[in-house]
mmCIF file of C-alpha atoms in Angstrom:
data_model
loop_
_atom_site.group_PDB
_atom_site.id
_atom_site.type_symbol
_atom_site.label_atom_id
_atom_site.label_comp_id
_atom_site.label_asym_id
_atom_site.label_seq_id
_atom_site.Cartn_x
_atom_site.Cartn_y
_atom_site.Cartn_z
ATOM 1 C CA UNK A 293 -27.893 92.167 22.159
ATOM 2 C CA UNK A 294 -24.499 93.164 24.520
ATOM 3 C CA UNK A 295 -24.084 91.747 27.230
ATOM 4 C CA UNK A 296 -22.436 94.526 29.346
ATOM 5 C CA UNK A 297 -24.169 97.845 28.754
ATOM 6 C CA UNK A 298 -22.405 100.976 29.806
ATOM 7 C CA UNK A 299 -24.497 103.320 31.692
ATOM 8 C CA UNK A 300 -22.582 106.326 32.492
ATOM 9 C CA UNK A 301 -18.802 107.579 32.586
ATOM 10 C CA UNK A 302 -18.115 110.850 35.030
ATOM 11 C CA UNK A 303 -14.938 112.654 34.890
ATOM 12 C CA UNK A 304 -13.284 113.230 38.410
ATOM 13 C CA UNK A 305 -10.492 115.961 37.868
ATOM 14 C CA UNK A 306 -11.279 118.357 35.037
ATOM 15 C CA UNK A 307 -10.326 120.969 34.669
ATOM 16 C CA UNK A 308 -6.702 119.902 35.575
ATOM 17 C CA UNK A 309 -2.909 120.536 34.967
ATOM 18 C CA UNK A 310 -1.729 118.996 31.740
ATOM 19 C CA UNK A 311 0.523 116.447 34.435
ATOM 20 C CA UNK A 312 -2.308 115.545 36.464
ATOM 21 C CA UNK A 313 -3.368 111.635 36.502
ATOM 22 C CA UNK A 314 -6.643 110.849 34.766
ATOM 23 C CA UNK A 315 -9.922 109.830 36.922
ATOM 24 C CA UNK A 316 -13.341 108.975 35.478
ATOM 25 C CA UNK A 317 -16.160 106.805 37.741
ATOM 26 C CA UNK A 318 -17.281 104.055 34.958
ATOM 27 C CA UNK A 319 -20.574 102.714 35.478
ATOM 28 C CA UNK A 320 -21.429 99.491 33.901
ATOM 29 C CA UNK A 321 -24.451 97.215 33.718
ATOM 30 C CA UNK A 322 -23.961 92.980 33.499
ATOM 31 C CA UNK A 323 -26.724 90.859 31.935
ATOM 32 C CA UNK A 324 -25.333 87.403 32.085
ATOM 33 C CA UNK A 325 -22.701 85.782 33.746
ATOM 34 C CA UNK A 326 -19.313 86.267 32.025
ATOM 35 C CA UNK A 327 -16.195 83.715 31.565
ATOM 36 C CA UNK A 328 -13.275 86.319 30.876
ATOM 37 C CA UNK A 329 -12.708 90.359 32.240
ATOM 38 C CA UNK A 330 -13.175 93.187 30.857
ATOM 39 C CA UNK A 331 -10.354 94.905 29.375
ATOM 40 C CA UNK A 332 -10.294 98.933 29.863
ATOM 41 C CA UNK A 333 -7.891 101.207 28.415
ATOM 42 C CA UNK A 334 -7.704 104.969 28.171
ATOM 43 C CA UNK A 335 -5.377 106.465 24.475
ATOM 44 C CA UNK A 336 -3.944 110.018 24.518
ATOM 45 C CA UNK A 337 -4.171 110.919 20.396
ATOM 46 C CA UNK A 338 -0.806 113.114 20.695
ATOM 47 C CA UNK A 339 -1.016 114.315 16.745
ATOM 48 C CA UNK A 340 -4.054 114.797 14.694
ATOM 49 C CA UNK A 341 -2.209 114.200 11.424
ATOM 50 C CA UNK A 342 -0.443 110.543 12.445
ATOM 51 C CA UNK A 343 -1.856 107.918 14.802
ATOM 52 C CA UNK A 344 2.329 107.058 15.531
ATOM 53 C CA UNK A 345 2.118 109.524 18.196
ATOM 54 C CA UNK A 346 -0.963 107.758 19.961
ATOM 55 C CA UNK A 347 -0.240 107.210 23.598
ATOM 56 C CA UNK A 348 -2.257 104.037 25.690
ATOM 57 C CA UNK A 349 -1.885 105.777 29.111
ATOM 58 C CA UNK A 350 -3.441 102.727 31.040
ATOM 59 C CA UNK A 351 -5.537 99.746 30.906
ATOM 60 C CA UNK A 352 -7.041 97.739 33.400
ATOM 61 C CA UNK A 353 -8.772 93.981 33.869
ATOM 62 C CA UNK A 354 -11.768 94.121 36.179
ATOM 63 C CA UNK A 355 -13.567 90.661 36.861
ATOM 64 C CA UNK A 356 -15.267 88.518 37.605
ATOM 65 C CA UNK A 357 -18.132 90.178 36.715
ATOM 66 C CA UNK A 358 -21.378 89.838 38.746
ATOM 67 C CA UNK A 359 -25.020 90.381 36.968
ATOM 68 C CA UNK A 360 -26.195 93.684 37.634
ATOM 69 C CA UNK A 361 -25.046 97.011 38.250
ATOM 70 C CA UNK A 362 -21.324 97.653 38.752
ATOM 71 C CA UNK A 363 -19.184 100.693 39.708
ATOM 72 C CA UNK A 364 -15.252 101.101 39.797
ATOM 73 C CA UNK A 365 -12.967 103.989 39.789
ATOM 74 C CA UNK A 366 -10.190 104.049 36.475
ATOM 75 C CA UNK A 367 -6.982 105.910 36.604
ATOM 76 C CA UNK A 368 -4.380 106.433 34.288
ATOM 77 C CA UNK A 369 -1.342 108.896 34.328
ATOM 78 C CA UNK A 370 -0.600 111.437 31.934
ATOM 79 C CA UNK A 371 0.639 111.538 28.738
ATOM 80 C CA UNK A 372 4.590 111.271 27.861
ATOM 81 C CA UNK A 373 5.344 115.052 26.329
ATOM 82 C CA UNK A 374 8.320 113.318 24.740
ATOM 83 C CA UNK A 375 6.111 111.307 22.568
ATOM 84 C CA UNK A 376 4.153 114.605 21.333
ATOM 85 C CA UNK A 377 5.354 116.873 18.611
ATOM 86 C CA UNK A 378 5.836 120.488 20.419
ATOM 87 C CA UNK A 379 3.445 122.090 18.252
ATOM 88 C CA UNK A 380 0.676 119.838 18.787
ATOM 89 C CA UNK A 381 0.749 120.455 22.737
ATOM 90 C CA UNK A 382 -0.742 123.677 23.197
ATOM 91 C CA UNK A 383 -4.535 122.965 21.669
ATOM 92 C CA UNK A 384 -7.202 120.543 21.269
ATOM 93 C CA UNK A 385 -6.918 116.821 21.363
ATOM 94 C CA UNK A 386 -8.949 113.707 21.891
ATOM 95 C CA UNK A 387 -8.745 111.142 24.500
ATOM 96 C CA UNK A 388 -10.390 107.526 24.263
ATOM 97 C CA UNK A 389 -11.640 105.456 26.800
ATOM 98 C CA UNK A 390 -12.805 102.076 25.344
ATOM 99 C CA UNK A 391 -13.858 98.745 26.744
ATOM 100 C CA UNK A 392 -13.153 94.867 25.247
ATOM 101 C CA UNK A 393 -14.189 91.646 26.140
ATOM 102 C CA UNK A 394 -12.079 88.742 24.956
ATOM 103 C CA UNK A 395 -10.082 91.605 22.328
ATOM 104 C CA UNK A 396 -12.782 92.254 20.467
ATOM 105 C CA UNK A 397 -14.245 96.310 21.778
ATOM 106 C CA UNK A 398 -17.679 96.493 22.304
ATOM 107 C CA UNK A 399 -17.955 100.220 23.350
ATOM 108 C CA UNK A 400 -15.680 103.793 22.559
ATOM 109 C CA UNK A 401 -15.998 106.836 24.545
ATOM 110 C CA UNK A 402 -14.161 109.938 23.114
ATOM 111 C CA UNK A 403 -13.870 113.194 24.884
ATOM 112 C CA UNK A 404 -12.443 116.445 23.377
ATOM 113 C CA UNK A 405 -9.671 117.977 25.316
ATOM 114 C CA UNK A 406 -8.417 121.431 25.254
ATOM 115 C CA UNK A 407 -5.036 122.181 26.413
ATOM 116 C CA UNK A 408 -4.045 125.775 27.059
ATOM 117 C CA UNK A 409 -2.197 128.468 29.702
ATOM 118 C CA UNK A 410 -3.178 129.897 32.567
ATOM 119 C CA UNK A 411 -3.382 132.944 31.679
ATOM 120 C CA UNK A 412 -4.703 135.118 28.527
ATOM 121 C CA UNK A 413 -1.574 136.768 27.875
ATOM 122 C CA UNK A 414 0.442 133.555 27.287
ATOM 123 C CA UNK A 415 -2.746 132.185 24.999
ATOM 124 C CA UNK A 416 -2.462 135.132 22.904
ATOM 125 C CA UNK A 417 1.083 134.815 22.696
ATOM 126 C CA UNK A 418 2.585 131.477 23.084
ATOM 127 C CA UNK A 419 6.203 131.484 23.896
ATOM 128 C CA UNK A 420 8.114 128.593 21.132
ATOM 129 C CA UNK A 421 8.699 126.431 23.562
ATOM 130 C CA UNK A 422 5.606 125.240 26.062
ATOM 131 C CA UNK A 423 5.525 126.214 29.297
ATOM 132 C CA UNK A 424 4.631 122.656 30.984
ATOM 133 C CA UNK A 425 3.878 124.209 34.525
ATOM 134 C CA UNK A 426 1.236 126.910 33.189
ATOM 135 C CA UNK A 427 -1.000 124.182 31.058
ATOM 136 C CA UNK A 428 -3.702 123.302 32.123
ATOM 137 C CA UNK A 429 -6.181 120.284 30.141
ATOM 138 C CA UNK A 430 -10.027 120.736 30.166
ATOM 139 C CA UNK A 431 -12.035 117.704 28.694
ATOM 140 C CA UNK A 432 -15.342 118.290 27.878
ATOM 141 C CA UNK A 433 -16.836 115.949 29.677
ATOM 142 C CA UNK A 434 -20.603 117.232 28.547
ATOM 143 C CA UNK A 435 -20.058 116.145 24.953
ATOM 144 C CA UNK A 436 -18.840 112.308 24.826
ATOM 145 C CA UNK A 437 -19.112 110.849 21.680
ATOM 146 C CA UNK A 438 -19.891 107.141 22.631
ATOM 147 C CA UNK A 439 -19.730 104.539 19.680
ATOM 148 C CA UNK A 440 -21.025 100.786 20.735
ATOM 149 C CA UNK A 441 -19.748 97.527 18.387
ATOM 150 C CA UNK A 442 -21.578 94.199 18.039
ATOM 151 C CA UNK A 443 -19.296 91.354 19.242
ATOM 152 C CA UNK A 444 -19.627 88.012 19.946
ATOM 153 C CA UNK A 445 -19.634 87.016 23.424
ATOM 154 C CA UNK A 446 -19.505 83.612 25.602
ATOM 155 C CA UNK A 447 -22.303 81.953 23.628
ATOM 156 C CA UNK A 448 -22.710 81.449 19.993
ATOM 157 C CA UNK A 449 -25.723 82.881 19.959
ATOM 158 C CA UNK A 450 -24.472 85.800 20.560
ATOM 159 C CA UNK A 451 -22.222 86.487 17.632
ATOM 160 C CA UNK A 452 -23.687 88.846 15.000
ATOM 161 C CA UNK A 453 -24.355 88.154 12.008
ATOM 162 C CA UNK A 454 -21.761 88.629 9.678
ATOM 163 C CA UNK A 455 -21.939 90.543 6.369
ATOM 164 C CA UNK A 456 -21.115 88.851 3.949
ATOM 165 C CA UNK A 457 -22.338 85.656 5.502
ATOM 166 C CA UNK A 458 -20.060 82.452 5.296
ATOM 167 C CA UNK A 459 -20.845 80.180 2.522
ATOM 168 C CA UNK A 460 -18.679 76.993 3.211
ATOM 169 C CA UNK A 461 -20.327 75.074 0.275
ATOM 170 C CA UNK A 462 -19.170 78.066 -2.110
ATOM 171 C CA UNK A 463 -15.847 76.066 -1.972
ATOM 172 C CA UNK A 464 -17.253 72.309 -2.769
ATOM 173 C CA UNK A 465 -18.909 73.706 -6.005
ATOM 174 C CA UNK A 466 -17.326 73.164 -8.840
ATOM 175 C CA UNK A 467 -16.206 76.262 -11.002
ATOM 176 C CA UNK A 468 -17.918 77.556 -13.517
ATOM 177 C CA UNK A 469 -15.110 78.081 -15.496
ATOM 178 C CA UNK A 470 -14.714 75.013 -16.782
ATOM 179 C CA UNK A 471 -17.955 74.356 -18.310
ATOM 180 C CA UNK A 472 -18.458 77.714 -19.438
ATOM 181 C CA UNK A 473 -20.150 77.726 -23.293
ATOM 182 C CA UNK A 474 -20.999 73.755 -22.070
ATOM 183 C CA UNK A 475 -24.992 74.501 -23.744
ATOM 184 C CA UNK A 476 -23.689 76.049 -27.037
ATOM 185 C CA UNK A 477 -21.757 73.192 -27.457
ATOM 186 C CA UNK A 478 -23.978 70.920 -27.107
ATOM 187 C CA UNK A 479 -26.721 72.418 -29.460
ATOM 188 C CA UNK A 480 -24.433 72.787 -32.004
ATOM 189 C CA UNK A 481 -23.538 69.291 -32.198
ATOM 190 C CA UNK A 482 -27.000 67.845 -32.373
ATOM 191 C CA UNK A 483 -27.715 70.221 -34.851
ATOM 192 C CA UNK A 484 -24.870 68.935 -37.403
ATOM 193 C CA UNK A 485 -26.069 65.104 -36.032
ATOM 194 C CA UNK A 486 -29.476 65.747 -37.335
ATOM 195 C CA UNK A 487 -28.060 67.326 -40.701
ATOM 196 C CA UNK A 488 -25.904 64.420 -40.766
ATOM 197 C CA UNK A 489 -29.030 62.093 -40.489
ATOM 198 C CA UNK A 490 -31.237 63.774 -43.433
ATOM 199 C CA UNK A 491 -28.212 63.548 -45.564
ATOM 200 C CA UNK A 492 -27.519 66.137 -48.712
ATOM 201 C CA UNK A 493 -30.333 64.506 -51.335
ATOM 202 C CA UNK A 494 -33.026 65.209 -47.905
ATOM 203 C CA UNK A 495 -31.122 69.060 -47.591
ATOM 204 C CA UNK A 496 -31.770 69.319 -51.312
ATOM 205 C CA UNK A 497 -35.103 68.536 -51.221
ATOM 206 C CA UNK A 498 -35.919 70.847 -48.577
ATOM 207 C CA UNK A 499 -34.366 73.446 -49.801
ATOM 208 C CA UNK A 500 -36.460 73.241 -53.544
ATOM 209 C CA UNK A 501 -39.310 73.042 -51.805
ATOM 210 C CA UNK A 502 -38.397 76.241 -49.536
ATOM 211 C CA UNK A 503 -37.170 77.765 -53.428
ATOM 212 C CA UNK A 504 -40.926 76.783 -54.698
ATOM 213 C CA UNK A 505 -42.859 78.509 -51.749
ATOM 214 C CA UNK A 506 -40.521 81.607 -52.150
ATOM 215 C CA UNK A 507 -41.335 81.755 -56.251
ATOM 216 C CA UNK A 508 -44.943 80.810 -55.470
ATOM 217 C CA UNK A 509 -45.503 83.579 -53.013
ATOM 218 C CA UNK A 510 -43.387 85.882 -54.961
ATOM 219 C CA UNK A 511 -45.339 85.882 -58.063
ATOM 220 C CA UNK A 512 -48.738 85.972 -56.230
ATOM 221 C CA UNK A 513 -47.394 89.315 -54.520
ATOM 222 C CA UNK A 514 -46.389 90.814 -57.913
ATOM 223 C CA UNK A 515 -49.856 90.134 -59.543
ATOM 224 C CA UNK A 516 -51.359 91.794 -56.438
ATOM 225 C CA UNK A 517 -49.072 94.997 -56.831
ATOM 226 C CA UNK A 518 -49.933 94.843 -60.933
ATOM 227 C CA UNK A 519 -53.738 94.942 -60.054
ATOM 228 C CA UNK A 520 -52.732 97.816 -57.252
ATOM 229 C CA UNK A 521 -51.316 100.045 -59.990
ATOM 230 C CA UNK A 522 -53.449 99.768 -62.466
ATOM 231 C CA UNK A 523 -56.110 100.191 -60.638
ATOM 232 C CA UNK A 524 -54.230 103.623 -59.147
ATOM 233 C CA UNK A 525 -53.291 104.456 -63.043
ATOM 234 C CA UNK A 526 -56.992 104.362 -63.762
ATOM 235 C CA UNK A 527 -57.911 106.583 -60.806
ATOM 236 C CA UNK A 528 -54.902 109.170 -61.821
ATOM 237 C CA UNK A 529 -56.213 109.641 -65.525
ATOM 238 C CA UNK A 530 -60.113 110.087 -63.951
ATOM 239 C CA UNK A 531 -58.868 112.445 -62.016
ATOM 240 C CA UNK A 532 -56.334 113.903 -64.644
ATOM 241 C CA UNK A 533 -59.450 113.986 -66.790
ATOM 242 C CA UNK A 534 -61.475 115.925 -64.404
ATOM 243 C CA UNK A 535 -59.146 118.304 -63.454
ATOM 244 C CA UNK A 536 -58.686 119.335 -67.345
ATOM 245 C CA UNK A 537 -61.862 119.752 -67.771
ATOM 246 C CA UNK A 538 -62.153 122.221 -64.392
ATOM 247 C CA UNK A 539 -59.544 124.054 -65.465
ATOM 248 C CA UNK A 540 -60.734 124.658 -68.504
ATOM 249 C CA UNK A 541 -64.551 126.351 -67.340
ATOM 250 C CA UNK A 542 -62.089 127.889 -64.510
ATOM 251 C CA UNK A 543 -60.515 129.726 -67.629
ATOM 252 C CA UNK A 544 -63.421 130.833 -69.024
ATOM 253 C CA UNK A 545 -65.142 132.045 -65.808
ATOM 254 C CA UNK A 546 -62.250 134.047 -64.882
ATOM 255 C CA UNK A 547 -62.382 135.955 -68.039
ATOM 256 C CA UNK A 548 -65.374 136.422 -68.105
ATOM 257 C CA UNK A 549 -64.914 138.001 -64.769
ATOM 258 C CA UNK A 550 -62.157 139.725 -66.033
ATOM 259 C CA UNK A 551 -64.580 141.399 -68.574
ATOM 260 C CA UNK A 552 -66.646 142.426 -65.783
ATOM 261 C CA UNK A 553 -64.136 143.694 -63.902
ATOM 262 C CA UNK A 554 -63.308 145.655 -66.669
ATOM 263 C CA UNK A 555 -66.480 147.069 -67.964
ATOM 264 C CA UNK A 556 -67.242 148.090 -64.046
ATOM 265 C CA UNK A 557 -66.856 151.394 -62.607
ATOM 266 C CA UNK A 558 -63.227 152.022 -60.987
ATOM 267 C CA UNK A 559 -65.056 151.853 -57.529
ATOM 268 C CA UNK A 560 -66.229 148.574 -57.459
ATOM 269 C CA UNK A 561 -63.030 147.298 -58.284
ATOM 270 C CA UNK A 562 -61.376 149.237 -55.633
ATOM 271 C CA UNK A 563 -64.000 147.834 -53.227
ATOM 272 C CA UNK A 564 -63.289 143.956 -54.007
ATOM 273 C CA UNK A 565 -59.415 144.179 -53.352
ATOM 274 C CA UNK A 566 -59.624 145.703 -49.813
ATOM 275 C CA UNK A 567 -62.417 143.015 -49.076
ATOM 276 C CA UNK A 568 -60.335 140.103 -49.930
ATOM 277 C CA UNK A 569 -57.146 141.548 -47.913
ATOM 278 C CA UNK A 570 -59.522 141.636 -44.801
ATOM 279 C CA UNK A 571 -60.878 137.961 -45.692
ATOM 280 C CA UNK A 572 -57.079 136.796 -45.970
ATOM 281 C CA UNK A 573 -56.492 138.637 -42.791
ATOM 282 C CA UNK A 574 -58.782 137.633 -41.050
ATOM 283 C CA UNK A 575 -58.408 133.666 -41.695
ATOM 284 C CA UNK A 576 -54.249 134.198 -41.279
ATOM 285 C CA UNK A 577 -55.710 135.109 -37.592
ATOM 286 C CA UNK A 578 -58.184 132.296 -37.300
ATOM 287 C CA UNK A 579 -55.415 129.836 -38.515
ATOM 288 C CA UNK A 580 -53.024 131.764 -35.717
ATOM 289 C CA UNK A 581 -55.304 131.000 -33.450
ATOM 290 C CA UNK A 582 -55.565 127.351 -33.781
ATOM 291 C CA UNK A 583 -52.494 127.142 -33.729
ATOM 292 C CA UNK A 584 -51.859 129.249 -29.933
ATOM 293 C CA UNK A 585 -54.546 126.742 -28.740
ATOM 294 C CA UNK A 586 -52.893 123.820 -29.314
#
């Protein structure tokens, strides 16, 4: 929470000539009792391209502060036109009026400023060099853009909190660094401490006995997949069997309907092909349509 809350800034003098002094009516509100001033100061921006030809046209200390409301009057002269690039005089600017307590800035105030002539014929066409006596500055006091900081004032309690937050026991622990891979190596030598404990003859014997299992499950799998395909080998040559036989009345009932076929009258013949070209049709459309449907 800020302690000193500003409430409202009016400009005094606008419009004005470009050599007038600046005037604004600062209005400020106190919460608690302070221990230092407040520090005002009011910065010309004289280039919009390079902050070396910023101009601080005034600043002023006003304290003690008293709790509550407070008013005061803040002047500052004009900018230096040596310390402003001639083509950056005629046109708009920025001015900023900010506030600090103990240098740190709590609150920024920043007012556009158009600078221009008198008159529309030298706006339109601006002689090379400016004609000092025929500018006048407008700020537009209507649009302020006001920016307010967090800062710490008189009390600790006040400070904000920072980001990232200060870790003083980051330094006391020890680095990482050093005992980086610290685990691995300490697996890896209890694992060649316990091999060293069996001894080879133990190793030996655990590996035959891992060998045995292997050969013991190996074979059992192998008489399983003997079984598996001979059993399949038996269902094959049923089948096989079947089929032949099938294929073989198949054979002789197409002939026989051959024959028919034959001995029939050309009609009926004619008759049976178109049929079967509708049935085919008709199921290509049926299949088609399961198909759209899913």
């Amino acid at each position: 929470m800020s302690v000193v809350s500003l409430l409202g800034v009016k400009v005094l003098n606008n419009p004005a000539k470009f050599g007038d002094a600046y005037e604004f009516e600062i209005t400020f509100e106190c919460l608690e009792q302070l221990q230092k001033d407040l520090e005002w100061k009011l910065t010309y921006v004289g280039s919009a391209t390079s902050s070396e030809h910023d101009q601080e046209l005034d600043s002023l200390l006003v304290g003690p502060i008293p709790i509550g409301v407070n008013k005061f009057i803040f002047e500052a002269d004009a900018p230096d036109l040596k310390r402003i690039p001639v083509s950056e005089i005629i046109g708009v600017t920025v001015i900023l009026l900010t506030c600090s307590y103990d240098n740190r800035e709590f609150v920024r105030v920043g007012y556009y400023v158009n600078n221009e002539y008198d008159s529309e014929e030298l706006n339109s066409k601006p002689p090379p060099k400016p004609i000092m006596e025929r500018v006048r500055r407008n700020i537009l006091a209507e649009k302020p853009r006001v920016t307010r900081f967090a800062i710490k004032w008189d009390s600790e309690d006040s400070a904000p909190a920072e980001f990232p937050p200060e870790q003083p026991e980051a330094d006391v622990v020890e680095d990482d660094g050093a005992a980086y891979g610290a685990e691995e190596a300490e697996l890896e030598a209890a694992l060649l401490k316990e091999e060293a404990a069996l001894g080879p003859e133990d190793a030996d014997e655990e590996m035959a006995g891992a060998d045995d299992t292997a050969g013991a499950a190996g074979v059992a799998a192998k008489a399983e997949d003997d079984e598996d395909s001979d059993a399949g080998s038996e269902d094959l040559e049923a089948e096989s069997s079947g089929s032949e036989d099938e294929d073989i009345e198949d054979e002789e009932g197409e002939g026989e309907g051959d024959e028919d076929m034959e001995m029939g009258e050309d009609g009926e013949a004619k008759t049976a092909a178109p049929q079967e070209a509708h049935n085919g049709q008709a199921i290509g459309e049926a299949a088609h349509g399961e198909v759209m449907v899913h």
